[in-house]
PDB file of C-alpha atoms in Angstrom:
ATOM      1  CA  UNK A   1       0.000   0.000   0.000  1.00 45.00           C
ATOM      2  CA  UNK A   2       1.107   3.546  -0.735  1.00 46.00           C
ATOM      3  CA  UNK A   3       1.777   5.853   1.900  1.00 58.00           C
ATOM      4  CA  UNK A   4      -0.762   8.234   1.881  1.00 62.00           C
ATOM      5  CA  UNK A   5       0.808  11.583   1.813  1.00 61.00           C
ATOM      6  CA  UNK A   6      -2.804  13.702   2.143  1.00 67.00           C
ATOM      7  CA  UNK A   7      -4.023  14.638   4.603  1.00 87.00           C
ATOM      8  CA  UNK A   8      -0.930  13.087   6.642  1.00 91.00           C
ATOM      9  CA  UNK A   9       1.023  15.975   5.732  1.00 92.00           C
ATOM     10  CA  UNK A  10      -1.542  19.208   6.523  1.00 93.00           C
ATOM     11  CA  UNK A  11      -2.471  17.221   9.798  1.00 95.00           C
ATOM     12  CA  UNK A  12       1.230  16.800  11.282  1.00 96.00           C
ATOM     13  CA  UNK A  13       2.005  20.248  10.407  1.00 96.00           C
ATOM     14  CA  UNK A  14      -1.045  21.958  11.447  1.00 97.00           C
ATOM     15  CA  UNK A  15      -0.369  19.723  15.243  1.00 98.00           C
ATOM     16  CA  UNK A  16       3.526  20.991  15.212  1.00 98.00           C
ATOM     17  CA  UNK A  17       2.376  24.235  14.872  1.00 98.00           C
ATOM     18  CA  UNK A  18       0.214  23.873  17.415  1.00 98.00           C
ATOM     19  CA  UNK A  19       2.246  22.942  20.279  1.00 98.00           C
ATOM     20  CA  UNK A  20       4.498  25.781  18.936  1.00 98.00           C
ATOM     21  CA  UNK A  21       2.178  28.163  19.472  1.00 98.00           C
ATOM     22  CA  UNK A  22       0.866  26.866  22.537  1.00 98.00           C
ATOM     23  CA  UNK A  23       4.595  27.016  23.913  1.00 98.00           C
ATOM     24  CA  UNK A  24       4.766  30.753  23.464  1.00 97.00           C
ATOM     25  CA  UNK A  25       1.537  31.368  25.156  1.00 98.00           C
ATOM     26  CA  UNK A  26       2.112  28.919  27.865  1.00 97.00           C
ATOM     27  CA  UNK A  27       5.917  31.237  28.429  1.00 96.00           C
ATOM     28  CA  UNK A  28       3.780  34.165  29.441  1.00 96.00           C
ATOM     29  CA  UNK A  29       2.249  32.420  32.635  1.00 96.00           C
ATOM     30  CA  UNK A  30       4.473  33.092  35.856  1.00 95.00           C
ATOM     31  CA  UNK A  31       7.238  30.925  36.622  1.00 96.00           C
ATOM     32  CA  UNK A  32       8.375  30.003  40.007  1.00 95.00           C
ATOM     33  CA  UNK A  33      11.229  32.124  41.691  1.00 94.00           C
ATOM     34  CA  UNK A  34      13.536  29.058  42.019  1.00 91.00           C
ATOM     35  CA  UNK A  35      12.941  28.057  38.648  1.00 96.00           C
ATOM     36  CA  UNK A  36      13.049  31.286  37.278  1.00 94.00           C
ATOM     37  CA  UNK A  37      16.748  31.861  39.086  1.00 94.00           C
ATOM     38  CA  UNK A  38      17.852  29.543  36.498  1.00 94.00           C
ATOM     39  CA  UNK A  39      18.077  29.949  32.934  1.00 93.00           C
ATOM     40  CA  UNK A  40      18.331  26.056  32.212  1.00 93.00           C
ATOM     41  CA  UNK A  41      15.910  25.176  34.386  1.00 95.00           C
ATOM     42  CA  UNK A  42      13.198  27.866  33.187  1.00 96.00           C
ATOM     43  CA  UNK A  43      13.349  26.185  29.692  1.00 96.00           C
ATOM     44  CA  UNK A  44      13.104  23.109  31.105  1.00 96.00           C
ATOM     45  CA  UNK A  45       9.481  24.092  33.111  1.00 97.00           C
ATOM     46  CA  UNK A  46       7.982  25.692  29.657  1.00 97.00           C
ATOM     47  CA  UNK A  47       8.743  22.511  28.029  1.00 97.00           C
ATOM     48  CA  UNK A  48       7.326  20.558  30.631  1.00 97.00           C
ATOM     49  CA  UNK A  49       4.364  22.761  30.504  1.00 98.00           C
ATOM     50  CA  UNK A  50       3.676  21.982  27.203  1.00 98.00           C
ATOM     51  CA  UNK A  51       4.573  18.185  27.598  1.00 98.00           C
ATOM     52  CA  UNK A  52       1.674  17.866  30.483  1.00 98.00           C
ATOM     53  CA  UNK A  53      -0.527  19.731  27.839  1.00 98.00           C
ATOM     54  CA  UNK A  54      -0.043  17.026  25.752  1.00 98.00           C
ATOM     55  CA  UNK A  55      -0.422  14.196  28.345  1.00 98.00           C
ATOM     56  CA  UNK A  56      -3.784  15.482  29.429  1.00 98.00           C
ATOM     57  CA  UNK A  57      -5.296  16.372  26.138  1.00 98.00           C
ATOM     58  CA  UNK A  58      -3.646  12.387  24.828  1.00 98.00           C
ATOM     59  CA  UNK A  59      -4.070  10.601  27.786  1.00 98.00           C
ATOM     60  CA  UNK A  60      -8.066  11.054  28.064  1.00 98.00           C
ATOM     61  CA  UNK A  61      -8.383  11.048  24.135  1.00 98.00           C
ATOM     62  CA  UNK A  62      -6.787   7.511  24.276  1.00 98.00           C
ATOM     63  CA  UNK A  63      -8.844   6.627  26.726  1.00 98.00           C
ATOM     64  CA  UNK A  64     -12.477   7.973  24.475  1.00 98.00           C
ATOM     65  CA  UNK A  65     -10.608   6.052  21.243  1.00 98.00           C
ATOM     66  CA  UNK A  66     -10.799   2.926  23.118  1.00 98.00           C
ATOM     67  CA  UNK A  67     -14.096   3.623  24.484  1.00 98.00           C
ATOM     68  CA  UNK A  68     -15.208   4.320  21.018  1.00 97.00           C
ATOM     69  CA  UNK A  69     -13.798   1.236  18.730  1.00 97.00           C
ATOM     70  CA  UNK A  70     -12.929  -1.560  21.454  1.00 97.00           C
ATOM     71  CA  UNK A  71     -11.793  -3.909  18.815  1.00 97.00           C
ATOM     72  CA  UNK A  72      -8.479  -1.780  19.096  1.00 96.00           C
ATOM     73  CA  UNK A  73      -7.781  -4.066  22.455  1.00 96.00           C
ATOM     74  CA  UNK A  74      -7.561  -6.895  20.067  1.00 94.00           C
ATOM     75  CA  UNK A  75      -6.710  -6.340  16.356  1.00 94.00           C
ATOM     76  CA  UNK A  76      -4.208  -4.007  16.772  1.00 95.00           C
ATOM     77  CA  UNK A  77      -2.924  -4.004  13.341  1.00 94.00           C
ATOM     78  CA  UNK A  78      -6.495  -3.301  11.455  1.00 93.00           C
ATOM     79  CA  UNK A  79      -8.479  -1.545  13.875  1.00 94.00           C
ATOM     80  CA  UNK A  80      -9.453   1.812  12.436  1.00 93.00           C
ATOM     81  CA  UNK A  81     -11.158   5.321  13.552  1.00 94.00           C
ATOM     82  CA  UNK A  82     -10.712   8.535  12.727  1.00 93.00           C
ATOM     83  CA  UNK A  83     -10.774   9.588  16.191  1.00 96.00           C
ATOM     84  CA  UNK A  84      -7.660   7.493  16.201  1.00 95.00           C
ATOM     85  CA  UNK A  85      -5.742   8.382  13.334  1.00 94.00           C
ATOM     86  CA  UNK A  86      -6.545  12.272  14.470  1.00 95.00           C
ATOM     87  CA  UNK A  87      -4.905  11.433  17.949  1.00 97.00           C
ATOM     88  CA  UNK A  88      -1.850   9.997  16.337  1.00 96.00           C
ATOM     89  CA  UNK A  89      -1.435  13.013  13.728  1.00 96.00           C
ATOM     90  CA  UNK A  90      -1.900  15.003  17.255  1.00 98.00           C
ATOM     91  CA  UNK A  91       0.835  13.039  19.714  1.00 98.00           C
ATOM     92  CA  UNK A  92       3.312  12.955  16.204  1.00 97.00           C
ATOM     93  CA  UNK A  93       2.953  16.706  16.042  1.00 98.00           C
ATOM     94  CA  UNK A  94       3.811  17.076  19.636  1.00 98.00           C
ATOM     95  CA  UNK A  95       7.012  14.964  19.222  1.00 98.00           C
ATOM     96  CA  UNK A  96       8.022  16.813  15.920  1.00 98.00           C
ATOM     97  CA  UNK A  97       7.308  20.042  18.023  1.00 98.00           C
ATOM     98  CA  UNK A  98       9.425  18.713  21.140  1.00 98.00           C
ATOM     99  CA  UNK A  99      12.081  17.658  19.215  1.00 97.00           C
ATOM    100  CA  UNK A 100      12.629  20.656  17.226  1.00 97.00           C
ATOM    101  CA  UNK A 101      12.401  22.653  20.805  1.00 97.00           C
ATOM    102  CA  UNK A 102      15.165  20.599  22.451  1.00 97.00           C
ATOM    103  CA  UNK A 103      17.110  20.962  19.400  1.00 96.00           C
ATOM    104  CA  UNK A 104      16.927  24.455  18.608  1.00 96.00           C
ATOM    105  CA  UNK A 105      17.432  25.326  22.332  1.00 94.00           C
ATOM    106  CA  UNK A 106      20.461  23.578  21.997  1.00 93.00           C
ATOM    107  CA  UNK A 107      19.750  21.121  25.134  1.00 94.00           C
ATOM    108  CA  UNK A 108      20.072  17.681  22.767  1.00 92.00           C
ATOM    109  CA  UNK A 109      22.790  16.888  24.633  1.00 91.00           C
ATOM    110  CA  UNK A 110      21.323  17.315  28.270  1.00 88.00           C
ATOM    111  CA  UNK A 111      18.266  15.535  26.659  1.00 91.00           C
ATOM    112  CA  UNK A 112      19.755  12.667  24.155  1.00 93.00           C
ATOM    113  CA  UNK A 113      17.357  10.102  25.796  1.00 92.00           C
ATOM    114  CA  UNK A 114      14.542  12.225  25.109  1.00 93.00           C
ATOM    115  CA  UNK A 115      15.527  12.429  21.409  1.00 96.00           C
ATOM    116  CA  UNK A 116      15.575   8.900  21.162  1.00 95.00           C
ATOM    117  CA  UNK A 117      12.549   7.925  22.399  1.00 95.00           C
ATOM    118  CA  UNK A 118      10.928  10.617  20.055  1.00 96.00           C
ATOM    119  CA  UNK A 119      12.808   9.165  17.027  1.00 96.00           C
ATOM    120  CA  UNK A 120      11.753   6.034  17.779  1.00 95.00           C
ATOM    121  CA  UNK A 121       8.068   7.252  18.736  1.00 95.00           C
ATOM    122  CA  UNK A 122       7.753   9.157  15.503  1.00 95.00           C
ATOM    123  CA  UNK A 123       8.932   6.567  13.799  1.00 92.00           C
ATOM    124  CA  UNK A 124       6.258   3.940  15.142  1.00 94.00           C
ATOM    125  CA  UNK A 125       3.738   6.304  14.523  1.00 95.00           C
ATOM    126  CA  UNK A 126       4.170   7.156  10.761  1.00 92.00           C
ATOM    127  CA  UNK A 127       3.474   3.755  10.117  1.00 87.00           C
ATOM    128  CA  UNK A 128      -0.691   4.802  11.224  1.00 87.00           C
ATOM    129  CA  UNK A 129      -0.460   7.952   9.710  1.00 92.00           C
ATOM    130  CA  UNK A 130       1.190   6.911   6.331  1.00 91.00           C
ATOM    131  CA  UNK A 131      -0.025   3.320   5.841  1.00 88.00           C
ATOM    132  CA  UNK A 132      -3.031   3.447   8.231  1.00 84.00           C
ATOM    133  CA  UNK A 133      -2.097   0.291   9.724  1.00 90.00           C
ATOM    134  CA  UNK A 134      -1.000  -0.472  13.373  1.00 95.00           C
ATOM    135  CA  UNK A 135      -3.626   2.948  14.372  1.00 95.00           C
ATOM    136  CA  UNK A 136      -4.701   0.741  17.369  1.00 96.00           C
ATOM    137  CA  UNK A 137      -1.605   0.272  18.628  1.00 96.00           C
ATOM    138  CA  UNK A 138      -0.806   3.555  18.264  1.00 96.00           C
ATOM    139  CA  UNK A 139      -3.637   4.803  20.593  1.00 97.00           C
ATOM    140  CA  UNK A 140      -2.744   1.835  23.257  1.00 97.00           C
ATOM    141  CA  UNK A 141       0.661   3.470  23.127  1.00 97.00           C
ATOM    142  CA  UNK A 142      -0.691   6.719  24.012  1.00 98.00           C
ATOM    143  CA  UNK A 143      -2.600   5.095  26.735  1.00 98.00           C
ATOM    144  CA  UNK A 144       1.106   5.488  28.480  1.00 97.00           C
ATOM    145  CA  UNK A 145       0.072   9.537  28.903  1.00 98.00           C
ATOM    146  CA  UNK A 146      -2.285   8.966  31.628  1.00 98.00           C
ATOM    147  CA  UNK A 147       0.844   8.058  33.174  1.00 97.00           C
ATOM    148  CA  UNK A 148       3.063  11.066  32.214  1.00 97.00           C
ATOM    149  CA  UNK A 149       0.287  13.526  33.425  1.00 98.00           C
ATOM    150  CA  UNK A 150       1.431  12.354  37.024  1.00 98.00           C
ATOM    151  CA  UNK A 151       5.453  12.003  36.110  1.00 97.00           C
ATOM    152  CA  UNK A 152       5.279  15.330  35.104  1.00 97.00           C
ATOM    153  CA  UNK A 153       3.829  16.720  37.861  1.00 97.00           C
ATOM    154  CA  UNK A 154       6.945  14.812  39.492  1.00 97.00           C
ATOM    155  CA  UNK A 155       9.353  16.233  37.426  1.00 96.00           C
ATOM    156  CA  UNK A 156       8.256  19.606  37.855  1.00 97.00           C
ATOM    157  CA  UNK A 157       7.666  19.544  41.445  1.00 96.00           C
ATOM    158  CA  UNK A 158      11.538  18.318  41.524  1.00 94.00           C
ATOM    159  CA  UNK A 159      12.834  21.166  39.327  1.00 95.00           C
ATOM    160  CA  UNK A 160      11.258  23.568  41.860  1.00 94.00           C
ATOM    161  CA  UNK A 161      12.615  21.657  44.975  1.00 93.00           C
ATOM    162  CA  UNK A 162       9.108  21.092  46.066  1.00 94.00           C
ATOM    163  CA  UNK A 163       9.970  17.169  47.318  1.00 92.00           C
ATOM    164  CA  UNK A 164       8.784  18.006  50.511  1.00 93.00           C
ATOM    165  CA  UNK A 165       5.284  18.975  50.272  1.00 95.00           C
ATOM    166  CA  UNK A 166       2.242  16.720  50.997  1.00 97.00           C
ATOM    167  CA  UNK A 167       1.353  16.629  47.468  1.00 97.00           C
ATOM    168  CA  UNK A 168       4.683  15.239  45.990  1.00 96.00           C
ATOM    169  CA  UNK A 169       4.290  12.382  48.455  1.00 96.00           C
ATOM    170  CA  UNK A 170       0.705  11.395  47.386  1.00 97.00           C
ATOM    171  CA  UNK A 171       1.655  12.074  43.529  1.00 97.00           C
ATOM    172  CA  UNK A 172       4.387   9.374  44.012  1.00 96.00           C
ATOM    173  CA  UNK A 173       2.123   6.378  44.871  1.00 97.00           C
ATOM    174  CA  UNK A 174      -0.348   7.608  42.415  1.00 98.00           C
ATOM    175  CA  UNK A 175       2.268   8.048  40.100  1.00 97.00           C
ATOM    176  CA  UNK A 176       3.762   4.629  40.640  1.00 97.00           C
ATOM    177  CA  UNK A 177       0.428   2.909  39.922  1.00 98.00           C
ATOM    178  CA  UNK A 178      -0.194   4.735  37.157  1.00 98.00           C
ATOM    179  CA  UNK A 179       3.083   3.305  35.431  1.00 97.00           C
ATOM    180  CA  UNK A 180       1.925  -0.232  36.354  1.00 97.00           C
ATOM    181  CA  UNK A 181      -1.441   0.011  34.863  1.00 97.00           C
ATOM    182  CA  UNK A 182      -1.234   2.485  32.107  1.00 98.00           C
ATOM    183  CA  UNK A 183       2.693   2.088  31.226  1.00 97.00           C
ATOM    184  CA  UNK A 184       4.061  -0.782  32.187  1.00 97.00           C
ATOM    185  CA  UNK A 185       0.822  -2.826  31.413  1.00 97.00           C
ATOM    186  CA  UNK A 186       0.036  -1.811  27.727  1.00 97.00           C
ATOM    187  CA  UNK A 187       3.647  -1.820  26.684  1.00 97.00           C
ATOM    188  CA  UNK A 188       3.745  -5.682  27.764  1.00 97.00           C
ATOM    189  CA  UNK A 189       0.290  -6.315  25.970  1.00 97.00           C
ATOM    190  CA  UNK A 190       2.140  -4.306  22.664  1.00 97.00           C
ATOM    191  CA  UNK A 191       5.219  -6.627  23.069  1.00 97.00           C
ATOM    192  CA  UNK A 192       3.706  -9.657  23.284  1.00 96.00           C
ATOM    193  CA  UNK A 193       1.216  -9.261  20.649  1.00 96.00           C
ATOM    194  CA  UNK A 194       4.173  -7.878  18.246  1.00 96.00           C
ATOM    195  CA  UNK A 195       6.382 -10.652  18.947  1.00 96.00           C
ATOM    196  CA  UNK A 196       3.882 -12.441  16.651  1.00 94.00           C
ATOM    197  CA  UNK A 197       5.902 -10.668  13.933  1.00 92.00           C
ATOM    198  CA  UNK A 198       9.418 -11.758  14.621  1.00 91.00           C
ATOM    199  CA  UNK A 199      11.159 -13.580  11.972  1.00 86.00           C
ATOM    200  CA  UNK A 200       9.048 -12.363   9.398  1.00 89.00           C
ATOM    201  CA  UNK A 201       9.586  -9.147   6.964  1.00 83.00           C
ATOM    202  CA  UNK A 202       7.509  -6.846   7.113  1.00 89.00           C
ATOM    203  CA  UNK A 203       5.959  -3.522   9.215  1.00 92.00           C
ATOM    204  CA  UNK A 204       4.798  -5.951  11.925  1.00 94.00           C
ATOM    205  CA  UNK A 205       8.793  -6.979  12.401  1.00 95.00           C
ATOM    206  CA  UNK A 206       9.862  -2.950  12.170  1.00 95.00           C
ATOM    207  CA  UNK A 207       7.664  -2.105  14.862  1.00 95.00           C
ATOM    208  CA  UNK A 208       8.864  -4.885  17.165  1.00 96.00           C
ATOM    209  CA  UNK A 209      12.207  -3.750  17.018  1.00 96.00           C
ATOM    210  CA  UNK A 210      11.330   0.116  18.107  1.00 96.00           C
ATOM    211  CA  UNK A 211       8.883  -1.622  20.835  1.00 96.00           C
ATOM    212  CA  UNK A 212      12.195  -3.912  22.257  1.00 96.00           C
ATOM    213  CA  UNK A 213      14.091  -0.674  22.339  1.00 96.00           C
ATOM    214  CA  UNK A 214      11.292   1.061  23.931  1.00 96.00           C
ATOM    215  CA  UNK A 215      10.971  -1.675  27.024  1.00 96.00           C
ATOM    216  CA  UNK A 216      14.421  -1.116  27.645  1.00 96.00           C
ATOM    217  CA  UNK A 217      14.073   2.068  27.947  1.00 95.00           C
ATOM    218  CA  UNK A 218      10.747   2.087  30.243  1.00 95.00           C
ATOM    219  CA  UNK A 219      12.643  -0.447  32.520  1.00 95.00           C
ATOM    220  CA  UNK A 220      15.443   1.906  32.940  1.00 94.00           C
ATOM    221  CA  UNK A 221      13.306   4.740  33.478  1.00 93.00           C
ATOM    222  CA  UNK A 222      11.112   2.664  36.584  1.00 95.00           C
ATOM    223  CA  UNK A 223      14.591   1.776  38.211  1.00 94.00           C
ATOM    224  CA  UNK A 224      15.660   5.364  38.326  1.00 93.00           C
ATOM    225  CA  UNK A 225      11.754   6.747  39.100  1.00 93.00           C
ATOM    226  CA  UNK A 226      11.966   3.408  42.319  1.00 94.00           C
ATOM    227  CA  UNK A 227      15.150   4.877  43.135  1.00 93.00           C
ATOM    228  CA  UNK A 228      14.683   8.497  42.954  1.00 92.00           C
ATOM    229  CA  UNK A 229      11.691   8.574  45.219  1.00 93.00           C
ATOM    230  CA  UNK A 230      11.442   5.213  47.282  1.00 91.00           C
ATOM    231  CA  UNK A 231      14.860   4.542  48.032  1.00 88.00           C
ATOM    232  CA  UNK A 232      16.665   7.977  47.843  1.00 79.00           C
ATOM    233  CA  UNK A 233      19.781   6.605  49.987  1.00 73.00           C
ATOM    234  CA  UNK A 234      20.831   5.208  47.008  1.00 65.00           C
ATOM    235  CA  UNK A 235      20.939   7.725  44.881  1.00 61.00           C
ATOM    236  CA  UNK A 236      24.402   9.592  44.392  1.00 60.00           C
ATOM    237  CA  UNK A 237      24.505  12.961  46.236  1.00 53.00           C
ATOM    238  CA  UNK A 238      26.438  14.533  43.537  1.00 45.00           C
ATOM    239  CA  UNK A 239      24.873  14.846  40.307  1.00 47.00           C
ATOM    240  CA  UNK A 240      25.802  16.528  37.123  1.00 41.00           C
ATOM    241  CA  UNK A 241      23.735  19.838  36.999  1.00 44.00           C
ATOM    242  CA  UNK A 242      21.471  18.716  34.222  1.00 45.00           C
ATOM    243  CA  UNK A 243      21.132  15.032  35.673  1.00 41.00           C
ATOM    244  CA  UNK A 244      17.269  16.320  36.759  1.00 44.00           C
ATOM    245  CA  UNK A 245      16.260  16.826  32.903  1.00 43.00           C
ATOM    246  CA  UNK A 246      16.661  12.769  32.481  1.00 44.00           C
ATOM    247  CA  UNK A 247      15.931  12.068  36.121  1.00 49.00           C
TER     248      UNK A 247
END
């Protein structure tokens, strides 16, 4: 099958745009004195800003998609809506957006990881926008925002040295049952139902390989998030200055 450059095109443009423009009117909200002390670290909160944006806006659009055409649970390769296919156009334009940002803002090095995974998510995703296969998985993939809605609460709460208020220690346990169910969960599901493609040549196989990367990536992440906030003795007491981007 062809990949189907209209509307793909229009639709990922008119998202990256989006977020762009969402960025700049998301910089004009006040920023916390601590955070605002610090160049790096002031970037940093306006991306995050715009990454818990997306989370929200993905996370409970997932959520309707699956609500809407159930038979995504189960045929993950064929399962179509436009709901869905809008929601992936939307979550690729974010990562085009986010990469570009990091990039241009010259923090790729700081944020490599964060590169990666969006090379890799963009890259799993063009195969439901161009091809309009694999849609369904795409939206169970996004089911993983729920999730980041309460990591980056996390995050930011760490940039601003807020570890020690009531509300980081709730947002922890909520946050670390939200990675079981809504991270850790469909990302198993994804792997075991693509593992049906190994060996074989085709899209099926190409997508296994960026999910594989992708686990091992999640597991490292869910060490360093059980480290960071359950077992903090562990956790070096000198860190590289940007270590808190990645951590």
């Amino acid at each position: 099958m062809p990949p189907m450059l209209f509307p793909a095109l229009p639709l990922l443009l008119g998202a990256t745009l989006t977020f762009r423009a969402l960025r700049h009117a998301l910089c004009r909200l006040p920023v916390p004195a601590h955070v605002r002390a610090d160049p790096l670290r002031t970037w940093r909160w306006h991306n995050l800003l715009v990454s818990f944006a997306h989370s929200i806006v993905s996370g409970i659009w997932a959520l309707l998609c699956i609500w809407q055409t159930p038979e995504m649970l189960v045929d993950v390769e064929s399962a179509w809506s436009l709901s869905g296919y809008l929601l992936v156009c939307f979550s690729a334009g974010y990562f085009i957006h986010d990469t570009l940002d990091i990039v241009v803002s010259q923090q790729a090095r700081a944020s490599w990881e964060y590169l990666v995974h969006h090379v890799m998510a963009m890259g799993a995703f063009f195969s439901g926008i161009f091809w309009s296969r694999f849609v369904g998985g795409g939206v169970l993939t996004l089911l993983v925002e729920v999730s980041n809605i309460f990591l980056t609460i996390r995050m930011m709460m760490k940039i601003n040295n807020a570890q020690d208020l009531l509300l980081y220690r709730v947002n922890k346990y909520v946050n670390l049952f939200m990675y079981f169910l809504f991270r850790l969960a469909p990302q198993a599901y994804l792997t075991h139902f693509f593992l049906g493609y190994a060996g074989q040549r085709n899209l099926g196989t190409f997508l296994l390989g960026i999910l594989l990367m992708l686990d091992v990536m999640i597991l490292i992440y869910f060490s360093r998030l059980l480290r960071s906030d359950f077992c903090p003795q562990d956790v070096p007491s000198r860190q590289h200055k940007d270590k808190f981007l990645i951590e």
